[in-house]
Amino acid sequence: MPRFSLIVPCFKVQGFLRECLDSVLLQSFHDFELIAVDDRSPDGCGAILDEYAERDPRVKVLHLPENVGLGRARNAGMPHATGDYLFFLDSDDTLTPGALRAIADRLAEAEEPDVLVFDYARTYWWGGTRRNALSEVLAEAGPGTFTVDAYPRILDLLMVVWNKVYRREFVESEGFEFPPGYYEDTPWTFPAMLSARSIAALDRICLNYRQRRQGNILSTTSRKHFDIHDQYERVFAFVEQHPRLAHWRPYLHRKMGEHCLDILAKPDRLPPADKAEFFRRTRETFRRHKPAEGALTDGETGLLEGSWTAYRIRRQAARAGQEVARRAGQVRGAAAARARAGWAAVHAHRPLDPHLVVYSASSHRGVLGDPAAVYAKAREIAPQLRGVWVVKDEETAAQLPPEVEHVIVGSRRYLEVTARATFFVNDVNWPGTLAKRPGSVHIQTHQGTPLKYMGADLLDKPGARLGFDVPQMLRRADRWDYSLVANRHSELVWERAYPCHFTSLRTGSPRNDVLVNGGDSDFRQRYGIPETDTVVLYAPTRRDYRRSGHVDRIDLARFAADLGESLGGGAGGGLNGGAGAGCTLVVRLHPSLATGPARGMGLAELARRGIVVDATDEPRVEDVLLAADVLVTDYSAVMFDYACLDRPIVVHADDWPAYTASRGAYFDITAEPPGHVARSCRELAWLFASGSWRDEESARLRADFRSRFCEFDDGGAAERVVRTLLLGEPMTGPGAARIPGQTAGQDALASA
């Protein structure tokens, strides 16, 4: 008996069908059967299904004699299902990598619930990806099981059949089946959820819900949308037959009204001539099923108490109000801009404050990176300097230590401070509205050593510079006075990528001082990681050949298991040796992926289960690096910082050609790596299983890499910046100031 029976009805989807089937058959979890139902599709779907069935015994194909529609096609597949759980997958959608394994693990953890609800992402025809906006409902459900009475918020999620799996015995015992019609999911999903004695949630994106430009049934303008009324009649009939569910009538009554009004409000659903009839049908259904007690008909559903004319007037008034609000907002914005300009002009006539230093990091995200290291050193050795941080909003400001003076970008205090400051320290660029006053000093720290193309070099990489205005960026960079570098490679790259009038300073990277000097980190203690454990840090970067930036290159659960066998296998198994030594996999995503769908692809769920530690939100990357015994990365610049620790580095470069084609690189990291290079997950596992990750060859590669890219990192970078640039003392240390273009003969930039 297989674990899953995936039922896939097919009709006019030949362009998407192979992708759907491949997403199932290539899963790392193999215990399933795929029941594909050819709903008398007039295109090539039937032939495609037969082709797959011939080469994979897990695929069973049913060819229906006539077209019966989506719901009845699913019904046709159910009698052939033998799996523990039913999974209804639409043939234009796809499973995400590792989805079935994650679902199977969660089902086992939850002890075989009747229903498991998982997350999904909308994938748009133009390449965009957007996670379910209500994903927090799944996260807040917790690790246990529940019923809808105990956790009614679960019904706030999209009530469709494909974001859930159902225990087959539960479905058969309740006699659930799909009716015909457009909205066949509604009278299946509500009864199933209300009847389930145990429900579990999985906070992981397991399915990509394709948003087609054309051909989506529910986006077709048609009278068939009147079907929604009949489907809710079936839901109310089910509740009538099950008296124990009577207390759900007020909720379902309101839900029906909201659902129908949502269909009515969408411009592409109903023919304009049929909208009045649809409203009247909705109003009749709404009134007929109004419960005697507990009915709530305020807000939008309150319109169903009135006439079609009243509804239209209310909608027109709402649209007019939105337009008035939009125009008023434009007027207020213009007035505010004029006021800010006037305020800035007032302070622009005041003298610069020679002791005022303004800091910002990572687009005003807090006290971070190189600017934070310079700020801390300035407070230590130059207390006469006043440091003020620019942050993006009040939420970010609330997370700052109480002693940190700050301003919100765009505020009056921001305008005052930036108009008076002598020194500006940033690792990206200041807003274009910030005017550089004569006598002010702008210090650009950058964000580490560059491997991938930056600045003007992106002009030949249209995918990588999507939405990025290179000329505007260069105009902002024209304000730089000094550019800090940690090595000659960076010096040459910045002068090529930013053809502006700045002076390069070979100071080293201030944020790396703590790595060179052996600073402390409480990361292990905060996450409960034993001191005897080998900590493997996996830090992938974003991909420019994917609009979302995220591509799963490693199966984290499998990698963690492999590491446990290789490094945590008992006596001598860990890095530090000794009985009981184990291994902990720590994952830190690129900052640009922290708020997108990347964590929902499995990382959040694995972190909840304790299989990995998610360090993406750690504000100080230095704390994470100090705690790690080995770094695994692809092409992230964090490898240049980590090299300062002289600890093993492994490069996972399985898509290097695609990465360089889309983004570009200043040198071939696979030819000049900081350690061994793995070009597949199998090679990566072998490097750890064999111990090669820390052999003599890895140490030799790392030494060459450190000598080249940690050249000026001697632990005194922050002090050097403070004394040289903020206090005006002579430059001391490993390098000397250079004017762009005065490249010495030995400072040749490697070709891409």
PDB file of N, CA and C in Angstrom, residues 40-75:
ATOM      1  N   ARG A  40     -11.228  12.954 -21.340  1.00  0.00           N
ATOM      2  CA  ARG A  40     -11.546  13.041 -22.766  1.00  0.00           C
ATOM      3  C   ARG A  40     -10.977  14.338 -23.355  1.00  0.00           C
ATOM      4  N   SER A  41      -9.705  14.586 -23.039  1.00  0.00           N
ATOM      5  CA  SER A  41      -9.075  15.818 -23.494  1.00  0.00           C
ATOM      6  C   SER A  41      -8.861  15.779 -25.003  1.00  0.00           C
ATOM      7  N   PRO A  42      -9.237  16.854 -25.705  1.00  0.00           N
ATOM      8  CA  PRO A  42      -9.129  16.845 -27.168  1.00  0.00           C
ATOM      9  C   PRO A  42      -7.711  17.090 -27.685  1.00  0.00           C
ATOM     10  N   ASP A  43      -6.774  17.429 -26.795  1.00  0.00           N
ATOM     11  CA  ASP A  43      -5.402  17.685 -27.236  1.00  0.00           C
ATOM     12  C   ASP A  43      -4.541  16.442 -27.015  1.00  0.00           C
ATOM     13  N   GLY A  44      -3.261  16.627 -26.752  1.00  0.00           N
ATOM     14  CA  GLY A  44      -2.355  15.491 -26.630  1.00  0.00           C
ATOM     15  C   GLY A  44      -2.181  14.958 -25.230  1.00  0.00           C
ATOM     16  N   CYS A  45      -3.053  15.320 -24.288  1.00  0.00           N
ATOM     17  CA  CYS A  45      -2.889  14.874 -22.899  1.00  0.00           C
ATOM     18  C   CYS A  45      -2.887  13.345 -22.784  1.00  0.00           C
ATOM     19  N   GLY A  46      -3.818  12.690 -23.464  1.00  0.00           N
ATOM     20  CA  GLY A  46      -3.916  11.240 -23.351  1.00  0.00           C
ATOM     21  C   GLY A  46      -2.641  10.546 -23.778  1.00  0.00           C
ATOM     22  N   ALA A  47      -2.044  10.979 -24.889  1.00  0.00           N
ATOM     23  CA  ALA A  47      -0.806  10.375 -25.374  1.00  0.00           C
ATOM     24  C   ALA A  47       0.346  10.630 -24.415  1.00  0.00           C
ATOM     25  N   ILE A  48       0.394  11.811 -23.851  1.00  0.00           N
ATOM     26  CA  ILE A  48       1.452  12.123 -22.879  1.00  0.00           C
ATOM     27  C   ILE A  48       1.335  11.218 -21.663  1.00  0.00           C
ATOM     28  N   LEU A  49       0.115  11.027 -21.166  1.00  0.00           N
ATOM     29  CA  LEU A  49      -0.093  10.162 -20.002  1.00  0.00           C
ATOM     30  C   LEU A  49       0.327   8.728 -20.310  1.00  0.00           C
ATOM     31  N   ASP A  50      -0.043   8.225 -21.464  1.00  0.00           N
ATOM     32  CA  ASP A  50       0.338   6.855 -21.827  1.00  0.00           C
ATOM     33  C   ASP A  50       1.852   6.716 -21.925  1.00  0.00           C
ATOM     34  N   GLU A  51       2.497   7.742 -22.432  1.00  0.00           N
ATOM     35  CA  GLU A  51       3.960   7.724 -22.533  1.00  0.00           C
ATOM     36  C   GLU A  51       4.597   7.593 -21.148  1.00  0.00           C
ATOM     37  N   TYR A  52       4.106   8.369 -20.209  1.00  0.00           N
ATOM     38  CA  TYR A  52       4.655   8.308 -18.850  1.00  0.00           C
ATOM     39  C   TYR A  52       4.345   6.966 -18.186  1.00  0.00           C
ATOM     40  N   ALA A  53       3.162   6.439 -18.422  1.00  0.00           N
ATOM     41  CA  ALA A  53       2.781   5.157 -17.818  1.00  0.00           C
ATOM     42  C   ALA A  53       3.659   4.022 -18.323  1.00  0.00           C
ATOM     43  N   GLU A  54       4.082   4.104 -19.573  1.00  0.00           N
ATOM     44  CA  GLU A  54       4.918   3.054 -20.146  1.00  0.00           C
ATOM     45  C   GLU A  54       6.282   2.981 -19.476  1.00  0.00           C
ATOM     46  N   ARG A  55       6.798   4.131 -19.057  1.00  0.00           N
ATOM     47  CA  ARG A  55       8.147   4.125 -18.501  1.00  0.00           C
ATOM     48  C   ARG A  55       8.194   4.198 -16.975  1.00  0.00           C
ATOM     49  N   ASP A  56       7.064   4.386 -16.315  1.00  0.00           N
ATOM     50  CA  ASP A  56       7.067   4.443 -14.846  1.00  0.00           C
ATOM     51  C   ASP A  56       5.856   3.684 -14.323  1.00  0.00           C
ATOM     52  N   PRO A  57       6.071   2.554 -13.622  1.00  0.00           N
ATOM     53  CA  PRO A  57       4.948   1.736 -13.153  1.00  0.00           C
ATOM     54  C   PRO A  57       4.091   2.415 -12.097  1.00  0.00           C
ATOM     55  N   ARG A  58       4.571   3.519 -11.529  1.00  0.00           N
ATOM     56  CA  ARG A  58       3.763   4.219 -10.523  1.00  0.00           C
ATOM     57  C   ARG A  58       2.628   5.019 -11.160  1.00  0.00           C
ATOM     58  N   VAL A  59       2.657   5.178 -12.463  1.00  0.00           N
ATOM     59  CA  VAL A  59       1.644   5.967 -13.169  1.00  0.00           C
ATOM     60  C   VAL A  59       0.558   5.044 -13.709  1.00  0.00           C
ATOM     61  N   LYS A  60      -0.687   5.304 -13.311  1.00  0.00           N
ATOM     62  CA  LYS A  60      -1.855   4.594 -13.834  1.00  0.00           C
ATOM     63  C   LYS A  60      -2.711   5.604 -14.593  1.00  0.00           C
ATOM     64  N   VAL A  61      -3.194   5.224 -15.777  1.00  0.00           N
ATOM     65  CA  VAL A  61      -3.955   6.157 -16.609  1.00  0.00           C
ATOM     66  C   VAL A  61      -5.374   5.645 -16.811  1.00  0.00           C
ATOM     67  N   LEU A  62      -6.337   6.532 -16.595  1.00  0.00           N
ATOM     68  CA  LEU A  62      -7.742   6.251 -16.892  1.00  0.00           C
ATOM     69  C   LEU A  62      -8.175   7.159 -18.035  1.00  0.00           C
ATOM     70  N   HIS A  63      -8.688   6.564 -19.115  1.00  0.00           N
ATOM     71  CA  HIS A  63      -9.213   7.344 -20.235  1.00  0.00           C
ATOM     72  C   HIS A  63     -10.735   7.307 -20.159  1.00  0.00           C
ATOM     73  N   LEU A  64     -11.337   8.422 -19.802  1.00  0.00           N
ATOM     74  CA  LEU A  64     -12.789   8.463 -19.670  1.00  0.00           C
ATOM     75  C   LEU A  64     -13.450   8.508 -21.051  1.00  0.00           C
ATOM     76  N   PRO A  65     -14.600   7.855 -21.206  1.00  0.00           N
ATOM     77  CA  PRO A  65     -15.264   7.817 -22.521  1.00  0.00           C
ATOM     78  C   PRO A  65     -15.848   9.156 -22.933  1.00  0.00           C
ATOM     79  N   GLU A  66     -16.125  10.030 -21.963  1.00  0.00           N
ATOM     80  CA  GLU A  66     -16.667  11.353 -22.276  1.00  0.00           C
ATOM     81  C   GLU A  66     -16.171  12.354 -21.249  1.00  0.00           C
ATOM     82  N   ASN A  67     -16.215  13.610 -21.609  1.00  0.00           N
ATOM     83  CA  ASN A  67     -15.769  14.661 -20.708  1.00  0.00           C
ATOM     84  C   ASN A  67     -16.795  14.850 -19.591  1.00  0.00           C
ATOM     85  N   VAL A  68     -16.329  14.757 -18.335  1.00  0.00           N
ATOM     86  CA  VAL A  68     -17.237  14.855 -17.184  1.00  0.00           C
ATOM     87  C   VAL A  68     -16.941  16.049 -16.298  1.00  0.00           C
ATOM     88  N   GLY A  69     -15.829  16.749 -16.520  1.00  0.00           N
ATOM     89  CA  GLY A  69     -15.500  17.888 -15.682  1.00  0.00           C
ATOM     90  C   GLY A  69     -14.540  17.518 -14.566  1.00  0.00           C
ATOM     91  N   LEU A  70     -13.960  18.535 -13.977  1.00  0.00           N
ATOM     92  CA  LEU A  70     -12.887  18.346 -13.004  1.00  0.00           C
ATOM     93  C   LEU A  70     -13.296  17.497 -11.806  1.00  0.00           C
ATOM     94  N   GLY A  71     -14.441  17.827 -11.200  1.00  0.00           N
ATOM     95  CA  GLY A  71     -14.862  17.113  -9.999  1.00  0.00           C
ATOM     96  C   GLY A  71     -15.126  15.641 -10.247  1.00  0.00           C
ATOM     97  N   ARG A  72     -15.885  15.335 -11.279  1.00  0.00           N
ATOM     98  CA  ARG A  72     -16.218  13.941 -11.557  1.00  0.00           C
ATOM     99  C   ARG A  72     -15.007  13.160 -12.059  1.00  0.00           C
ATOM    100  N   ALA A  73     -14.047  13.837 -12.695  1.00  0.00           N
ATOM    101  CA  ALA A  73     -12.815  13.159 -13.086  1.00  0.00           C
ATOM    102  C   ALA A  73     -12.040  12.724 -11.840  1.00  0.00           C
ATOM    103  N   ARG A  74     -12.048  13.563 -10.819  1.00  0.00           N
ATOM    104  CA  ARG A  74     -11.424  13.155  -9.551  1.00  0.00           C
ATOM    105  C   ARG A  74     -12.162  11.965  -8.957  1.00  0.00           C
ATOM    106  N   ASN A  75     -13.500  12.000  -9.006  1.00  0.00           N
ATOM    107  CA  ASN A  75     -14.287  10.867  -8.495  1.00  0.00           C
ATOM    108  C   ASN A  75     -13.917   9.576  -9.214  1.00  0.00           C
TER     109      ASN A  75
END
